[in-house]
């Protein structure tokens, strides 16, 4: 069985604390025609490099009712800057247009099969996975970006078209799994394509 959620699969449920003091579940976003769940963190240079593009994409599609949910599952033992306290600081400083959830147990990251930060999952109104992988082709150096796969997937789906490239390899730092070396990845978590 593949480590990462397969295209066509149903979104795994979750109930996680957010930086705003609330707890959110998958059902809290049931009104959204499209839901983007992405695994992110506070320190990764690929996340930091592409946050502004992710922000712009979230704002662009907000008028279509698309909601974004960021989840940090990184172990603070492996990387202390990924603690919940630092997540709160990040949101206070950056005011991202998404809820920022903490997956301390890493159970949600395992359920989705998160590989890297950032790693995006796009779900339709029935919460079936229609796209997973990278946001853009050069998240660390946005000035060298040539493709915004996330924007394309959302544009195609909202236009009633099938997503032309529903699967790409996420580009970024690997998820920091608790009790493992900082560069460890599950054996079955190979490239998606």
Short mmCIF file of N, CA and C in Angstrom, two decimals:
data_model
loop_
_atom_site.label_atom_id
_atom_site.label_comp_id
_atom_site.label_asym_id
_atom_site.label_seq_id
_atom_site.Cartn_x
_atom_site.Cartn_y
_atom_site.Cartn_z
N UNK A 1 0.83 -1.19 0.00
CA UNK A 1 0.00 0.00 0.00
C UNK A 1 0.87 1.25 0.00
N UNK A 2 0.49 2.23 -0.81
CA UNK A 2 1.26 3.47 -0.91
C UNK A 2 1.17 4.25 0.40
N UNK A 3 2.23 4.95 0.72
CA UNK A 3 2.25 5.75 1.95
C UNK A 3 1.33 6.96 1.82
N UNK A 4 1.37 7.60 0.68
CA UNK A 4 0.62 8.84 0.47
C UNK A 4 -0.78 8.56 -0.07
N UNK A 5 -1.74 9.33 0.41
CA UNK A 5 -3.12 9.25 -0.04
C UNK A 5 -3.18 9.27 -1.57
N UNK A 6 -3.98 8.37 -2.14
CA UNK A 6 -4.08 8.24 -3.59
C UNK A 6 -5.16 9.14 -4.16
N UNK A 7 -4.94 9.62 -5.39
CA UNK A 7 -5.95 10.43 -6.07
C UNK A 7 -7.25 9.64 -6.13
N UNK A 8 -8.35 10.31 -5.75
CA UNK A 8 -9.66 9.66 -5.69
C UNK A 8 -10.05 9.23 -4.29
N UNK A 9 -9.07 9.21 -3.36
CA UNK A 9 -9.34 8.81 -1.98
C UNK A 9 -10.10 9.91 -1.25
N UNK A 10 -10.78 9.52 -0.19
CA UNK A 10 -11.53 10.46 0.64
C UNK A 10 -10.61 11.09 1.68
N UNK A 11 -10.84 12.36 1.95
CA UNK A 11 -10.02 13.08 2.94
C UNK A 11 -10.14 12.45 4.32
N UNK A 12 -9.04 12.07 4.94
CA UNK A 12 -9.10 11.56 6.31
C UNK A 12 -9.57 12.66 7.27
N UNK A 13 -10.35 12.27 8.25
CA UNK A 13 -10.85 13.25 9.22
C UNK A 13 -9.73 13.67 10.16
N UNK A 14 -9.93 14.80 10.81
CA UNK A 14 -8.98 15.28 11.79
C UNK A 14 -9.70 16.18 12.79
N UNK A 15 -9.09 16.38 13.93
CA UNK A 15 -9.54 17.34 14.93
C UNK A 15 -8.28 17.86 15.60
N UNK A 16 -7.90 19.09 15.26
CA UNK A 16 -6.60 19.61 15.67
C UNK A 16 -6.71 21.04 16.20
N UNK A 17 -5.85 21.39 17.15
CA UNK A 17 -5.85 22.75 17.67
C UNK A 17 -5.21 23.72 16.69
N UNK A 18 -5.76 24.93 16.66
CA UNK A 18 -5.26 25.98 15.76
C UNK A 18 -4.57 27.07 16.56
N UNK A 19 -3.82 27.89 15.86
CA UNK A 19 -3.09 28.98 16.51
C UNK A 19 -4.04 30.03 17.08
N UNK A 20 -5.29 30.05 16.62
CA UNK A 20 -6.25 31.04 17.13
C UNK A 20 -6.99 30.57 18.39
N UNK A 21 -6.58 29.42 18.93
CA UNK A 21 -7.17 28.93 20.17
C UNK A 21 -8.35 28.00 19.98
N UNK A 22 -8.81 27.84 18.74
CA UNK A 22 -9.92 26.95 18.45
C UNK A 22 -9.41 25.58 18.00
N UNK A 23 -10.32 24.61 17.97
CA UNK A 23 -10.02 23.29 17.43
C UNK A 23 -10.87 23.11 16.19
N UNK A 24 -10.25 22.61 15.13
CA UNK A 24 -10.95 22.45 13.85
C UNK A 24 -10.97 20.98 13.43
N UNK A 25 -12.09 20.59 12.83
CA UNK A 25 -12.21 19.26 12.25
C UNK A 25 -12.48 19.42 10.76
N UNK A 26 -12.40 18.33 10.05
CA UNK A 26 -12.68 18.35 8.62
C UNK A 26 -14.07 18.91 8.35
N UNK A 27 -15.03 18.57 9.22
CA UNK A 27 -16.42 18.98 9.03
C UNK A 27 -16.59 20.50 9.13
N UNK A 28 -15.67 21.18 9.78
CA UNK A 28 -15.76 22.64 9.91
C UNK A 28 -15.60 23.35 8.57
N UNK A 29 -15.16 22.63 7.56
CA UNK A 29 -14.94 23.21 6.24
C UNK A 29 -15.92 22.64 5.20
N UNK A 30 -17.02 22.06 5.70
CA UNK A 30 -17.97 21.36 4.81
C UNK A 30 -18.63 22.29 3.81
N UNK A 31 -18.65 23.58 4.07
CA UNK A 31 -19.29 24.53 3.15
C UNK A 31 -18.40 24.87 1.95
N UNK A 32 -17.12 24.50 2.02
CA UNK A 32 -16.19 24.85 0.95
C UNK A 32 -16.33 23.90 -0.23
N UNK A 33 -16.50 24.42 -1.45
CA UNK A 33 -16.59 23.55 -2.63
C UNK A 33 -15.28 22.84 -2.95
N UNK A 34 -14.19 23.44 -2.49
CA UNK A 34 -12.86 22.85 -2.65
C UNK A 34 -12.09 23.13 -1.36
N UNK A 35 -11.38 22.11 -0.88
CA UNK A 35 -10.57 22.26 0.33
C UNK A 35 -9.13 21.89 0.02
N UNK A 36 -8.22 22.79 0.37
CA UNK A 36 -6.79 22.54 0.21
C UNK A 36 -6.20 22.31 1.59
N UNK A 37 -5.72 21.09 1.82
CA UNK A 37 -5.01 20.75 3.05
C UNK A 37 -3.53 20.66 2.69
N UNK A 38 -2.71 21.38 3.43
CA UNK A 38 -1.28 21.27 3.12
C UNK A 38 -0.46 21.20 4.39
N UNK A 39 0.59 20.40 4.30
CA UNK A 39 1.50 20.21 5.42
C UNK A 39 2.64 21.20 5.27
N UNK A 40 2.87 21.94 6.33
CA UNK A 40 3.80 23.05 6.31
C UNK A 40 4.51 23.12 7.65
N UNK A 41 5.30 24.15 7.88
CA UNK A 41 5.99 24.30 9.16
C UNK A 41 6.50 25.73 9.28
N UNK A 42 7.30 25.99 10.29
CA UNK A 42 7.79 27.34 10.54
C UNK A 42 9.18 27.62 9.97
N UNK A 43 9.99 26.56 9.77
CA UNK A 43 11.41 26.79 9.50
C UNK A 43 11.88 26.44 8.10
N UNK A 44 11.20 25.54 7.42
CA UNK A 44 11.70 24.98 6.16
C UNK A 44 11.91 26.08 5.11
N UNK A 45 13.10 26.14 4.48
CA UNK A 45 13.35 27.18 3.47
C UNK A 45 12.43 27.07 2.25
N UNK A 46 11.93 25.87 1.98
CA UNK A 46 11.01 25.70 0.85
C UNK A 46 9.64 26.28 1.19
N UNK A 47 9.24 26.16 2.45
CA UNK A 47 8.00 26.78 2.92
C UNK A 47 8.16 28.30 2.95
N UNK A 48 9.24 28.76 3.57
CA UNK A 48 9.48 30.20 3.68
C UNK A 48 9.60 30.84 2.31
N UNK A 49 10.22 30.13 1.38
CA UNK A 49 10.39 30.67 0.04
C UNK A 49 9.09 30.79 -0.74
N UNK A 50 8.13 29.92 -0.44
CA UNK A 50 6.89 29.89 -1.24
C UNK A 50 5.65 30.37 -0.50
N UNK A 51 5.80 30.78 0.77
CA UNK A 51 4.63 31.23 1.53
C UNK A 51 3.85 32.33 0.83
N UNK A 52 4.56 33.27 0.20
CA UNK A 52 3.87 34.38 -0.44
C UNK A 52 3.06 33.92 -1.65
N UNK A 53 3.58 32.93 -2.38
CA UNK A 53 2.84 32.38 -3.52
C UNK A 53 1.63 31.60 -3.03
N UNK A 54 1.81 30.83 -1.95
CA UNK A 54 0.68 30.10 -1.38
C UNK A 54 -0.38 31.08 -0.89
N UNK A 55 0.05 32.16 -0.26
CA UNK A 55 -0.87 33.20 0.18
C UNK A 55 -1.65 33.78 -1.01
N UNK A 56 -0.93 34.14 -2.07
CA UNK A 56 -1.57 34.72 -3.24
C UNK A 56 -2.58 33.74 -3.87
N UNK A 57 -2.22 32.46 -3.89
CA UNK A 57 -3.13 31.45 -4.44
C UNK A 57 -4.37 31.31 -3.57
N UNK A 58 -4.17 31.29 -2.26
CA UNK A 58 -5.31 31.19 -1.33
C UNK A 58 -6.24 32.39 -1.48
N UNK A 59 -5.68 33.58 -1.58
CA UNK A 59 -6.50 34.79 -1.73
C UNK A 59 -7.22 34.81 -3.08
N UNK A 60 -6.53 34.38 -4.11
CA UNK A 60 -7.12 34.37 -5.46
C UNK A 60 -8.36 33.49 -5.52
N UNK A 61 -8.30 32.33 -4.88
CA UNK A 61 -9.40 31.37 -4.97
C UNK A 61 -10.41 31.48 -3.83
N UNK A 62 -10.14 32.36 -2.87
CA UNK A 62 -11.08 32.55 -1.76
C UNK A 62 -12.43 33.03 -2.27
N UNK A 63 -12.44 33.85 -3.33
CA UNK A 63 -13.70 34.36 -3.88
C UNK A 63 -14.54 33.25 -4.50
N UNK A 64 -13.93 32.09 -4.75
CA UNK A 64 -14.66 30.93 -5.25
C UNK A 64 -15.05 29.98 -4.11
N UNK A 65 -14.77 30.40 -2.89
CA UNK A 65 -15.14 29.59 -1.73
C UNK A 65 -14.10 28.55 -1.33
N UNK A 66 -12.95 28.54 -2.01
CA UNK A 66 -11.90 27.57 -1.70
C UNK A 66 -11.30 27.91 -0.34
N UNK A 67 -11.16 26.91 0.52
CA UNK A 67 -10.56 27.11 1.84
C UNK A 67 -9.22 26.40 1.90
N UNK A 68 -8.30 27.00 2.65
CA UNK A 68 -6.96 26.44 2.85
C UNK A 68 -6.77 26.10 4.32
N UNK A 69 -6.17 24.94 4.58
CA UNK A 69 -5.86 24.50 5.94
C UNK A 69 -4.39 24.09 5.98
N UNK A 70 -3.59 24.81 6.75
CA UNK A 70 -2.19 24.45 6.94
C UNK A 70 -2.02 23.59 8.18
N UNK A 71 -1.25 22.54 8.08
CA UNK A 71 -1.01 21.65 9.22
C UNK A 71 0.50 21.49 9.43
N UNK A 72 0.94 21.75 10.66
CA UNK A 72 2.33 21.52 11.02
C UNK A 72 2.40 20.24 11.84
N UNK A 73 3.04 19.22 11.30
CA UNK A 73 3.18 17.94 11.99
C UNK A 73 4.62 17.68 12.42
N UNK A 74 5.51 18.63 12.17
CA UNK A 74 6.92 18.41 12.49
C UNK A 74 7.15 18.25 13.98
N UNK A 75 8.06 17.37 14.32
CA UNK A 75 8.44 17.16 15.72
C UNK A 75 9.25 18.34 16.22
N UNK A 76 8.81 18.94 17.32
CA UNK A 76 9.58 20.05 17.90
C UNK A 76 10.84 19.54 18.58
N UNK A 77 10.89 18.24 18.84
CA UNK A 77 12.11 17.65 19.39
C UNK A 77 13.20 17.69 18.32
N UNK A 78 12.81 17.37 17.08
CA UNK A 78 13.75 17.39 15.96
C UNK A 78 14.08 18.83 15.57
N UNK A 79 13.05 19.69 15.55
CA UNK A 79 13.26 21.07 15.16
C UNK A 79 12.45 21.98 16.09
N UNK A 80 13.07 22.51 17.15
CA UNK A 80 12.35 23.29 18.16
C UNK A 80 11.55 24.47 17.61
N UNK A 81 11.99 25.04 16.49
CA UNK A 81 11.28 26.20 15.94
C UNK A 81 9.90 25.82 15.39
N UNK A 82 9.63 24.53 15.27
CA UNK A 82 8.32 24.09 14.78
C UNK A 82 7.33 23.84 15.93
N UNK A 83 7.62 24.36 17.10
CA UNK A 83 6.71 24.22 18.24
C UNK A 83 5.43 25.01 18.01
N UNK A 84 4.41 24.67 18.78
CA UNK A 84 3.13 25.36 18.67
C UNK A 84 3.28 26.85 19.00
N UNK A 85 4.10 27.16 20.00
CA UNK A 85 4.32 28.56 20.38
C UNK A 85 4.88 29.36 19.20
N UNK A 86 5.79 28.75 18.46
CA UNK A 86 6.34 29.44 17.29
C UNK A 86 5.31 29.52 16.16
N UNK A 87 4.41 28.55 16.09
CA UNK A 87 3.32 28.63 15.10
C UNK A 87 2.45 29.84 15.38
N UNK A 88 2.12 30.05 16.65
CA UNK A 88 1.30 31.20 17.05
C UNK A 88 2.01 32.50 16.65
N UNK A 89 3.30 32.57 16.91
CA UNK A 89 4.09 33.75 16.54
C UNK A 89 4.06 33.97 15.02
N UNK A 90 4.22 32.89 14.26
CA UNK A 90 4.19 32.99 12.80
C UNK A 90 2.89 33.61 12.31
N UNK A 91 1.77 33.12 12.86
CA UNK A 91 0.47 33.64 12.43
C UNK A 91 0.27 35.10 12.87
N UNK A 92 0.76 35.43 14.06
CA UNK A 92 0.65 36.82 14.53
C UNK A 92 1.46 37.77 13.66
N UNK A 93 2.60 37.29 13.18
CA UNK A 93 3.48 38.12 12.36
C UNK A 93 3.08 38.15 10.89
N UNK A 94 2.61 37.00 10.37
CA UNK A 94 2.40 36.89 8.92
C UNK A 94 0.92 36.98 8.51
N UNK A 95 0.00 36.73 9.43
CA UNK A 95 -1.44 36.82 9.12
C UNK A 95 -1.81 36.03 7.86
N UNK A 96 -1.44 34.77 7.83
CA UNK A 96 -1.74 33.93 6.67
C UNK A 96 -3.26 33.76 6.50
N UNK A 97 -3.73 33.65 5.26
CA UNK A 97 -5.17 33.49 5.01
C UNK A 97 -5.63 32.03 5.07
N UNK A 98 -5.17 31.34 6.09
CA UNK A 98 -5.60 29.96 6.32
C UNK A 98 -5.55 29.70 7.83
N UNK A 99 -6.26 28.66 8.27
CA UNK A 99 -6.10 28.24 9.65
C UNK A 99 -4.82 27.41 9.72
N UNK A 100 -4.14 27.52 10.84
CA UNK A 100 -2.85 26.85 11.00
C UNK A 100 -3.00 25.88 12.17
N UNK A 101 -2.99 24.58 11.86
CA UNK A 101 -3.27 23.54 12.83
C UNK A 101 -1.99 22.79 13.25
N UNK A 102 -2.03 22.28 14.48
CA UNK A 102 -0.88 21.55 15.02
C UNK A 102 -1.22 20.07 15.17
N UNK A 103 -0.44 19.24 14.48
CA UNK A 103 -0.62 17.78 14.53
C UNK A 103 0.52 17.20 15.37
N UNK A 104 0.45 17.41 16.68
CA UNK A 104 1.54 17.00 17.56
C UNK A 104 1.77 15.50 17.54
N UNK A 105 0.69 14.71 17.47
CA UNK A 105 0.82 13.24 17.47
C UNK A 105 1.34 12.70 16.14
N UNK A 106 1.25 13.53 15.10
CA UNK A 106 1.63 13.16 13.73
C UNK A 106 0.68 12.13 13.12
N UNK A 107 -0.44 11.85 13.77
CA UNK A 107 -1.40 10.88 13.25
C UNK A 107 -2.05 11.35 11.96
N UNK A 108 -2.31 12.64 11.87
CA UNK A 108 -2.95 13.18 10.66
C UNK A 108 -1.95 13.14 9.50
N UNK A 109 -0.71 13.48 9.78
CA UNK A 109 0.33 13.41 8.74
C UNK A 109 0.47 12.00 8.21
N UNK A 110 0.38 11.01 9.11
CA UNK A 110 0.45 9.61 8.67
C UNK A 110 -0.78 9.24 7.85
N UNK A 111 -1.96 9.70 8.28
CA UNK A 111 -3.21 9.37 7.57
C UNK A 111 -3.19 9.92 6.14
N UNK A 112 -2.62 11.11 5.98
CA UNK A 112 -2.55 11.72 4.64
C UNK A 112 -1.33 11.23 3.87
N UNK A 113 -0.32 10.77 4.60
CA UNK A 113 0.92 10.35 3.95
C UNK A 113 1.76 11.55 3.54
N UNK A 114 1.84 12.52 4.45
CA UNK A 114 2.63 13.72 4.16
C UNK A 114 4.10 13.35 4.03
N UNK A 115 4.72 13.84 2.97
CA UNK A 115 6.12 13.52 2.71
C UNK A 115 7.05 14.68 3.03
N UNK A 116 6.64 15.86 2.62
CA UNK A 116 7.53 17.02 2.72
C UNK A 116 6.76 18.26 3.15
N UNK A 117 7.52 19.32 3.42
CA UNK A 117 6.90 20.61 3.65
C UNK A 117 7.43 21.58 2.60
N UNK A 118 6.53 22.14 1.78
CA UNK A 118 5.08 21.92 1.79
C UNK A 118 4.65 20.72 0.94
N UNK A 119 3.52 20.13 1.30
CA UNK A 119 2.89 19.04 0.54
C UNK A 119 1.40 19.34 0.51
N UNK A 120 0.85 19.50 -0.70
CA UNK A 120 -0.53 19.94 -0.89
C UNK A 120 -1.46 18.80 -1.27
N UNK A 121 -2.70 18.88 -0.76
CA UNK A 121 -3.77 17.95 -1.09
C UNK A 121 -5.01 18.76 -1.41
N UNK A 122 -5.55 18.58 -2.61
CA UNK A 122 -6.75 19.33 -3.03
C UNK A 122 -7.93 18.37 -3.11
N UNK A 123 -9.00 18.70 -2.41
CA UNK A 123 -10.20 17.86 -2.35
C UNK A 123 -11.39 18.59 -2.95
N UNK A 124 -12.22 17.85 -3.68
CA UNK A 124 -13.42 18.44 -4.27
C UNK A 124 -14.54 18.53 -3.24
N UNK A 125 -15.74 18.89 -3.68
CA UNK A 125 -16.86 19.09 -2.76
C UNK A 125 -17.23 17.82 -2.00
N UNK A 126 -16.98 16.66 -2.61
CA UNK A 126 -17.25 15.37 -1.94
C UNK A 126 -16.06 14.92 -1.10
N UNK A 127 -15.04 15.78 -1.06
CA UNK A 127 -13.79 15.52 -0.34
C UNK A 127 -13.04 14.32 -0.89
N UNK A 128 -13.09 14.20 -2.22
CA UNK A 128 -12.26 13.23 -2.93
C UNK A 128 -11.00 13.96 -3.40
N UNK A 129 -9.86 13.30 -3.29
CA UNK A 129 -8.59 13.91 -3.65
C UNK A 129 -8.48 14.05 -5.17
N UNK A 130 -8.27 15.28 -5.63
CA UNK A 130 -8.16 15.53 -7.06
C UNK A 130 -6.75 15.98 -7.46
N UNK A 131 -5.95 16.39 -6.48
CA UNK A 131 -4.56 16.76 -6.75
C UNK A 131 -3.73 16.59 -5.49
N UNK A 132 -2.52 16.08 -5.65
CA UNK A 132 -1.57 16.07 -4.53
C UNK A 132 -0.15 16.24 -5.05
N UNK A 133 0.66 16.93 -4.26
CA UNK A 133 2.06 17.12 -4.63
C UNK A 133 2.56 18.51 -4.28
N UNK A 134 3.35 19.06 -5.19
CA UNK A 134 3.98 20.35 -4.95
C UNK A 134 3.00 21.50 -5.21
N UNK A 135 3.34 22.66 -4.66
CA UNK A 135 2.59 23.86 -5.00
C UNK A 135 3.14 24.45 -6.28
N UNK A 136 4.45 24.66 -6.29
CA UNK A 136 5.15 25.21 -7.45
C UNK A 136 6.41 24.40 -7.71
N UNK A 137 7.04 24.66 -8.85
CA UNK A 137 8.20 23.85 -9.24
C UNK A 137 9.52 24.32 -8.65
N UNK A 138 9.54 25.49 -8.01
CA UNK A 138 10.77 25.95 -7.36
C UNK A 138 10.40 26.74 -6.10
N UNK A 139 9.92 26.02 -5.06
CA UNK A 139 9.43 26.73 -3.88
C UNK A 139 10.50 27.46 -3.08
N UNK A 140 11.73 27.06 -3.22
CA UNK A 140 12.79 27.72 -2.44
C UNK A 140 13.22 29.04 -3.07
N UNK A 141 13.17 29.08 -4.40
CA UNK A 141 13.56 30.30 -5.14
C UNK A 141 12.42 30.66 -6.09
N UNK A 142 11.48 31.42 -5.58
CA UNK A 142 10.27 31.73 -6.33
C UNK A 142 10.56 32.52 -7.60
N UNK A 143 11.64 33.29 -7.60
CA UNK A 143 11.97 34.05 -8.81
C UNK A 143 12.35 33.13 -9.97
N UNK A 144 12.61 31.85 -9.66
CA UNK A 144 12.94 30.87 -10.72
C UNK A 144 11.76 29.94 -11.01
N UNK A 145 10.60 30.21 -10.39
CA UNK A 145 9.42 29.38 -10.59
C UNK A 145 8.92 29.51 -12.03
N UNK A 146 8.56 28.36 -12.63
CA UNK A 146 7.97 28.39 -13.97
C UNK A 146 6.56 27.80 -13.99
N UNK A 147 6.21 27.00 -12.97
CA UNK A 147 4.91 26.33 -12.94
C UNK A 147 4.29 26.46 -11.54
N UNK A 148 3.01 26.82 -11.50
CA UNK A 148 2.25 26.81 -10.26
C UNK A 148 1.20 25.70 -10.40
N UNK A 149 1.58 24.50 -9.98
CA UNK A 149 0.71 23.33 -10.14
C UNK A 149 -0.57 23.46 -9.32
N UNK A 150 -0.47 24.06 -8.15
CA UNK A 150 -1.65 24.22 -7.30
C UNK A 150 -2.66 25.14 -7.95
N UNK A 151 -2.21 26.27 -8.47
CA UNK A 151 -3.09 27.21 -9.16
C UNK A 151 -3.74 26.53 -10.36
N UNK A 152 -2.95 25.80 -11.12
CA UNK A 152 -3.48 25.13 -12.31
C UNK A 152 -4.55 24.11 -11.94
N UNK A 153 -4.30 23.31 -10.91
CA UNK A 153 -5.27 22.29 -10.49
C UNK A 153 -6.57 22.93 -10.05
N UNK A 154 -6.48 24.01 -9.28
CA UNK A 154 -7.68 24.70 -8.81
C UNK A 154 -8.43 25.35 -9.98
N UNK A 155 -7.69 25.98 -10.88
CA UNK A 155 -8.30 26.63 -12.05
C UNK A 155 -9.04 25.62 -12.92
N UNK A 156 -8.40 24.50 -13.19
CA UNK A 156 -9.02 23.48 -14.04
C UNK A 156 -10.26 22.90 -13.38
N UNK A 157 -10.17 22.57 -12.10
CA UNK A 157 -11.31 21.97 -11.41
C UNK A 157 -12.49 22.93 -11.34
N UNK A 158 -12.24 24.18 -11.02
CA UNK A 158 -13.33 25.15 -10.90
C UNK A 158 -13.96 25.48 -12.25
N UNK A 159 -13.21 25.21 -13.33
CA UNK A 159 -13.75 25.39 -14.68
C UNK A 159 -14.51 24.16 -15.15
N UNK A 160 -14.60 23.15 -14.26
CA UNK A 160 -15.32 21.93 -14.61
C UNK A 160 -14.52 20.95 -15.44
N UNK A 161 -13.22 21.15 -15.49
CA UNK A 161 -12.35 20.26 -16.27
C UNK A 161 -11.64 19.28 -15.33
N UNK A 162 -11.22 18.14 -15.85
CA UNK A 162 -10.40 17.24 -15.03
C UNK A 162 -9.03 17.89 -14.80
N UNK A 163 -8.42 17.59 -13.67
CA UNK A 163 -7.08 18.12 -13.39
C UNK A 163 -6.09 17.41 -14.30
N UNK A 164 -5.40 18.18 -15.13
CA UNK A 164 -4.53 17.60 -16.16
C UNK A 164 -3.33 16.86 -15.58
N UNK A 165 -2.80 17.35 -14.48
CA UNK A 165 -1.69 16.68 -13.80
C UNK A 165 -2.08 16.53 -12.33
N UNK A 166 -2.75 15.43 -11.98
CA UNK A 166 -3.26 15.29 -10.62
C UNK A 166 -2.22 14.86 -9.59
N UNK A 167 -1.02 14.52 -10.05
CA UNK A 167 0.00 13.99 -9.15
C UNK A 167 1.37 14.53 -9.52
N UNK A 168 2.03 15.16 -8.55
CA UNK A 168 3.41 15.61 -8.72
C UNK A 168 4.17 15.25 -7.45
N UNK A 169 5.47 15.29 -7.51
CA UNK A 169 6.28 15.06 -6.31
C UNK A 169 6.37 16.36 -5.51
N UNK A 170 6.06 16.31 -4.21
CA UNK A 170 6.25 17.52 -3.41
C UNK A 170 7.73 17.85 -3.33
N UNK A 171 8.03 19.13 -3.27
CA UNK A 171 9.42 19.59 -3.19
C UNK A 171 9.58 20.34 -1.88
N UNK A 172 10.50 19.89 -1.04
CA UNK A 172 10.71 20.58 0.23
C UNK A 172 11.49 19.72 1.21
N UNK A 173 11.52 20.17 2.45
CA UNK A 173 12.15 19.39 3.53
C UNK A 173 11.23 18.22 3.87
N UNK A 174 11.80 17.09 4.25
CA UNK A 174 10.95 15.99 4.66
C UNK A 174 10.30 16.30 6.00
N UNK A 175 9.12 15.73 6.23
CA UNK A 175 8.46 15.87 7.52
C UNK A 175 9.40 15.36 8.61
N UNK A 176 9.47 16.09 9.71
CA UNK A 176 10.36 15.71 10.82
C UNK A 176 9.59 14.77 11.76
N UNK A 177 9.82 13.48 11.60
CA UNK A 177 9.08 12.47 12.37
C UNK A 177 9.70 12.31 13.75
N UNK A 178 8.86 12.27 14.75
CA UNK A 178 9.31 12.16 16.14
C UNK A 178 10.10 10.87 16.36
N UNK A 179 11.25 10.99 17.02
CA UNK A 179 12.06 9.82 17.33
C UNK A 179 12.94 9.34 16.19
N UNK A 180 12.91 10.08 15.08
CA UNK A 180 13.71 9.68 13.92
C UNK A 180 14.74 10.75 13.59
N UNK A 181 15.74 10.35 12.82
CA UNK A 181 16.72 11.30 12.31
C UNK A 181 15.99 12.37 11.50
N UNK A 182 16.54 13.57 11.47
CA UNK A 182 15.88 14.70 10.78
C UNK A 182 15.63 14.42 9.30
N UNK A 183 16.40 13.53 8.70
CA UNK A 183 16.24 13.27 7.26
C UNK A 183 15.53 11.95 6.98
N UNK A 184 15.01 11.30 8.02
CA UNK A 184 14.35 10.01 7.85
C UNK A 184 13.00 10.14 7.16
N UNK A 185 12.73 9.18 6.27
CA UNK A 185 11.41 9.06 5.65
C UNK A 185 11.00 7.60 5.72
N UNK A 186 9.69 7.32 5.84
CA UNK A 186 9.24 5.93 5.85
C UNK A 186 9.69 5.21 4.58
N UNK A 187 10.03 3.95 4.73
CA UNK A 187 10.55 3.16 3.62
C UNK A 187 9.62 3.18 2.41
N UNK A 188 8.29 3.12 2.69
CA UNK A 188 7.34 3.09 1.58
C UNK A 188 7.02 4.46 1.00
N UNK A 189 7.64 5.50 1.57
CA UNK A 189 7.38 6.86 1.11
C UNK A 189 8.37 7.26 0.02
N UNK A 190 8.27 6.62 -1.10
CA UNK A 190 9.15 6.97 -2.22
C UNK A 190 8.48 8.06 -3.04
N UNK A 191 9.08 8.44 -4.16
CA UNK A 191 8.49 9.46 -5.03
C UNK A 191 7.09 9.02 -5.45
N UNK A 192 6.23 10.00 -5.66
CA UNK A 192 4.84 9.71 -6.04
C UNK A 192 4.73 9.35 -7.51
N UNK A 193 5.57 9.98 -8.33
CA UNK A 193 5.48 9.74 -9.78
C UNK A 193 6.84 9.32 -10.33
#
